[in-house]
Structures are given as C-alpha cells and as structure tokens.
Short mmCIF file of C-alpha atoms in Angstrom, two decimals:
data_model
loop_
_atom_site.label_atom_id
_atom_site.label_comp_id
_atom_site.label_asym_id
_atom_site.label_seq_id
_atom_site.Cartn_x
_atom_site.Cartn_y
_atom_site.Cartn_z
CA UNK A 35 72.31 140.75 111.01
CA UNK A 36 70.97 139.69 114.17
CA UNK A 37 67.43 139.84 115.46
CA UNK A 38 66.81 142.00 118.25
CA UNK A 39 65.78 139.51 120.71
CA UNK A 40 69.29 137.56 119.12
CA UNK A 41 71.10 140.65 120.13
CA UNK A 42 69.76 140.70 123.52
CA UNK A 43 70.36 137.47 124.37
CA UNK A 44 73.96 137.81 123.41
CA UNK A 45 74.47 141.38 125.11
CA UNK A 46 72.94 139.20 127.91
CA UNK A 47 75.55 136.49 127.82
CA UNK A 48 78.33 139.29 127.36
CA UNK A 49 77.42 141.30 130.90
CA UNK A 50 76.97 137.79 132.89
CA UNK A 51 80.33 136.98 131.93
CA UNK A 52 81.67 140.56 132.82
CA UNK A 53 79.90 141.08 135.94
CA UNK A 54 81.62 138.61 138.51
CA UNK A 55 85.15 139.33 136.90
CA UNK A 56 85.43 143.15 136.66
CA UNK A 57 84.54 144.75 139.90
CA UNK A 58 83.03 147.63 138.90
CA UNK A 59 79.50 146.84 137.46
CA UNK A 60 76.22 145.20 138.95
CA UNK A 61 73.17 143.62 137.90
CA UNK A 62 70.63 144.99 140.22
CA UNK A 63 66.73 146.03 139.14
CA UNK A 64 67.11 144.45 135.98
CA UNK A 65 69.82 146.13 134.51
CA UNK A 66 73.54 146.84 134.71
CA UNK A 67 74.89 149.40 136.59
CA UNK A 68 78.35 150.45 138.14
CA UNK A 69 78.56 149.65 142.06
CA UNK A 70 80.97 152.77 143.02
CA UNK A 71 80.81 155.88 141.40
CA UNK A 72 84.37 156.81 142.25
CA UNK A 73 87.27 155.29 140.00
CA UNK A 74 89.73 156.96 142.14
CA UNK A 75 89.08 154.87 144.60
CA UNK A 76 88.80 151.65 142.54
CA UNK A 77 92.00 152.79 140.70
CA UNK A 78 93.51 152.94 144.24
CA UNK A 79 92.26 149.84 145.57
CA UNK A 80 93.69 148.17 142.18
CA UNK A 81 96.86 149.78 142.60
CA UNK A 82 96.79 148.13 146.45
CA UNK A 83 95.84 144.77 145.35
CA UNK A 84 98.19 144.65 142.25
CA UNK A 85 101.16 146.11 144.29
CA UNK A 86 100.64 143.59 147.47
CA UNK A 87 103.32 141.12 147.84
CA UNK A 88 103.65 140.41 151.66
CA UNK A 89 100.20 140.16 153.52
CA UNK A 90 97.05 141.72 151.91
CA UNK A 91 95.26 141.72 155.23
CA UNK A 92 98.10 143.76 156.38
CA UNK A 93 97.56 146.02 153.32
CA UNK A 94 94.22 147.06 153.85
CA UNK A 95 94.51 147.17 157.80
CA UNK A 96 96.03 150.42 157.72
CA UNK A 97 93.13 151.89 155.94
CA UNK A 98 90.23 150.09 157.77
CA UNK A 99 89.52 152.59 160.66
CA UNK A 100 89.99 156.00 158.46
CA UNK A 101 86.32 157.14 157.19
CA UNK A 102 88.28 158.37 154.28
CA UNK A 103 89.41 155.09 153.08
CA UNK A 104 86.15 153.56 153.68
CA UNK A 105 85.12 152.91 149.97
CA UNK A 106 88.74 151.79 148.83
CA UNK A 107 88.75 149.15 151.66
CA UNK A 108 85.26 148.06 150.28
CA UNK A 109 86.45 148.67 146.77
CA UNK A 110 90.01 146.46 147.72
CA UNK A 111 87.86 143.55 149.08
CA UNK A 112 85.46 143.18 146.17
CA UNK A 113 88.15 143.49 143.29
CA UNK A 114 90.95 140.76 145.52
CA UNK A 115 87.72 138.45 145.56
CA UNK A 116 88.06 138.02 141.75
CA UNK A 117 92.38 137.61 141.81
CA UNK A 118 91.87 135.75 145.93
CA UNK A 119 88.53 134.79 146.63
CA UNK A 120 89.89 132.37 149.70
CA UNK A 121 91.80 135.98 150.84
CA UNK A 122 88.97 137.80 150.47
CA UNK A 123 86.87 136.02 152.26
CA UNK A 124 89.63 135.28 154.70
CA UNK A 125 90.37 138.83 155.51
CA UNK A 126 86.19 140.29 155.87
CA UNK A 127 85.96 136.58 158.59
CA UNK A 128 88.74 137.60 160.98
CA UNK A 129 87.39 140.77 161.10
CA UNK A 130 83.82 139.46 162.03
CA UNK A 131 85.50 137.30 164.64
CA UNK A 132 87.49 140.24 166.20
CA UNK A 133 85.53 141.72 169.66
CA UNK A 134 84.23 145.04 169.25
CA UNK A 135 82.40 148.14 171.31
CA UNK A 136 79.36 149.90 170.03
CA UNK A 137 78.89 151.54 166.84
CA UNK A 138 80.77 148.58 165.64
CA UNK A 139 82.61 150.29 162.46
CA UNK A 140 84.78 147.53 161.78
CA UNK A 141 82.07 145.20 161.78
CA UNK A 142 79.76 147.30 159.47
CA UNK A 143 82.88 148.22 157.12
CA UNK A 144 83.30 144.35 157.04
CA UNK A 145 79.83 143.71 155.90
CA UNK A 146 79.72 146.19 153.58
CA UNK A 147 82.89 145.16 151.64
CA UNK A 148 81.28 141.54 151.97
CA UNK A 149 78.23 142.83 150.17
CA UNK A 150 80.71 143.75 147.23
CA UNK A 151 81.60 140.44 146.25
CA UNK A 152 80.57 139.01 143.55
CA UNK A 153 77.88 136.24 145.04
CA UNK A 154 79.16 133.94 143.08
CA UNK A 155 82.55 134.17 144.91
CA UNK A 156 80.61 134.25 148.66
CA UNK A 157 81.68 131.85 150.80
CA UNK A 158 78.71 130.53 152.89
CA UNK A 159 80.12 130.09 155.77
CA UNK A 160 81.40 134.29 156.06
CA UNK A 161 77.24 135.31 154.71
CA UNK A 162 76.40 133.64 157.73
CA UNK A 163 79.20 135.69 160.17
CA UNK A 164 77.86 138.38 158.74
CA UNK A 165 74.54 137.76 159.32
CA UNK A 166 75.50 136.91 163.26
CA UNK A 167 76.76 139.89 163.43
CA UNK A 168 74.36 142.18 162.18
CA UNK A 169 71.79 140.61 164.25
CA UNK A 170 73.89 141.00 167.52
CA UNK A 171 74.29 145.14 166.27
CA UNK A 172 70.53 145.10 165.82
CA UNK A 173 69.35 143.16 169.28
CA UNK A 174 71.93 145.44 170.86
CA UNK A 175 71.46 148.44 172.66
CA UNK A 176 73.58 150.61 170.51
CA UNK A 177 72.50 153.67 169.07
CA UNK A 178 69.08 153.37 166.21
CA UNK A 179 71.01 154.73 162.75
CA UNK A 180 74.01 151.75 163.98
CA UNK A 181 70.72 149.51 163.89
CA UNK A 182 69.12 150.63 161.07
CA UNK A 183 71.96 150.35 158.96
CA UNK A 184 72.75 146.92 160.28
CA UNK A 185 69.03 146.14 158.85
CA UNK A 186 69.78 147.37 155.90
CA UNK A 187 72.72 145.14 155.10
CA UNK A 188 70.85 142.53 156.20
CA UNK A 189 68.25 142.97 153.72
CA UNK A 190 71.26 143.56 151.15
CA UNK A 191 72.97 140.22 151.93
CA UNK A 192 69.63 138.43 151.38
CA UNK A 193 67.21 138.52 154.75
CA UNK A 194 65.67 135.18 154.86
CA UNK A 195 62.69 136.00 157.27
CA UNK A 196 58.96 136.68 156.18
CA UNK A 197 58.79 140.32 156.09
CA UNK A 198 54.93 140.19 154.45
CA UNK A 199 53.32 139.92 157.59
CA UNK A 200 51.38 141.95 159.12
CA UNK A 201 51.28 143.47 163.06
CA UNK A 202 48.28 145.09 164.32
CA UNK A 203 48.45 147.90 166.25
CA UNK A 204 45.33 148.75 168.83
CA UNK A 205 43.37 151.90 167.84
CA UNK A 206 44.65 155.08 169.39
CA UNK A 207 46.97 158.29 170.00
CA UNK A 208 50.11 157.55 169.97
CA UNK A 209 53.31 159.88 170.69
CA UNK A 210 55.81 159.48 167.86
CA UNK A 211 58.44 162.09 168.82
CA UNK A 212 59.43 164.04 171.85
CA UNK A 213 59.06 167.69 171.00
#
C-alpha cells in the first residue's frame, strides 16, 4: 500500500543498511551490485575468517603470494573488516610497510583487498599507505601494466588530483609504437 517513490525510499534504506555489513554487494553507478562473482571464494574466505582462532594475519599469509588465492585473500580482508575492522586494517598496513622488489604483488594484492572494505570501515590513516604506495609503484621504473594498474587503484581508492586539465601537445608526427 505504499507509493512507489515510498517503496523506493525504503528499498533504499534496506540496501544502505546491507551494504557495509554483508560483504558481498556494492553500490557503485547508482545501483547495487555484487563485488565478486565467485561465492566459492567468499564461502572460503568465510570459512577462514569464522574458523580463525590464533592469528588471522597468520591465516591469510599462507595464501597471499599464490595467484590462485588472490580473490579469497581480497574476499578474507573485506568480510574480517565487518567481524575486525582494527584487524583488517591492521593486517592490509603491515603489509604496506613491508619492503618489496618490482612488480610489487604484495603491495597491489594489499590495495586491492583495501579497496574491498566497506569505506565506512577505512581507516584513514591505511587510504593514505596505500596511496604512498601506489604512487612510489607508479614514479618507479617498474614495468607499464605494474603502473597502470597502480593508477587504476588509485583512481578506485578516490584520486584527489585535478584530472580535467588539459596538456597540449605541439603539432606533429609522432611515433606511437615500435614496429
């Protein structure tokens, strides 16, 4: 018996409730969608996070340099944030603090599972590790699809730069691949 602007605005009020405390669904281009398409792997990082009772860095450590694994570690991150956000957090920091050589896979891996929680459970201080770090893969000399997906993460934790303006290039030929 509701209006349909009634029942939007309490569908609304459902799905902002849902969103930070599920795991599995994002609001993103005005309207809800899942984040992974895999429930395997959520189901597995759940089972990881549910069964942890020592150390959940520990946990996930084993998994964090096996491509395999990669979504479940991102997967594992995102759903302890809503259970731990502190351990969350805790874990995807003292991986940006750890040294690393070129392509940086931990450090990607880390931002990536960052991107995956909820911002309302984003600790500032972490966003802004990231961030360090994604500028130091991008000014490095590593190779361009390490630095290209850096930029993109940037852009998907929130770039803060002016990215409207525009460069002018001079008039001419100009070689765009070796061939």
């Amino acid at each position: 018996e509701e209006t349909p602007k009634e029942h939007k605005v309490r569908l609304d009020a459902k799905f902002d409730a849902i969103e930070p405390a599920c795991g599995l669904l994002k609001f993103e281009k005005g309207g809800y969608g899942f984040i992974h398409l895999t429930f395997q792997e959520f189901l597995t990082a759940n089972a990881l996070v549910s069964g942890e009772v020592d150390s959940y860095y520990h946990t996930i450590k084993q998994y964090w340099e096996n491509n395999w694994y990669r979504e479940v570690v991102q997967l594992y991150i995102g759903y302890l944030s809503i259970q731990n956000q502190a351990m969350a957090n805790a874990i995807i920091q003292k991986i940006l603090k750890e040294n690393e050589n070129r392509p940086f896979p931990r450090h990607r891996l880390a931002v990536r599972s960052r991107i995956d929680i909820h911002r309302d459970l984003r600790k500032d201080t972490v966003v802004q590790a990231a961030v360090d770090r994604l500028w130091g893969i991008i000014e490095s000399d590593t190779e361009p699809h390490v630095r290209a997906e850096a930029g993109e993460l940037l852009g998907r934790l929130g770039d803060e730069r002016d990215l409207e303006g525009f460069v002018q290039i001079l008039d001419g030929a100009y070689e765009t691949s070796k061939g």
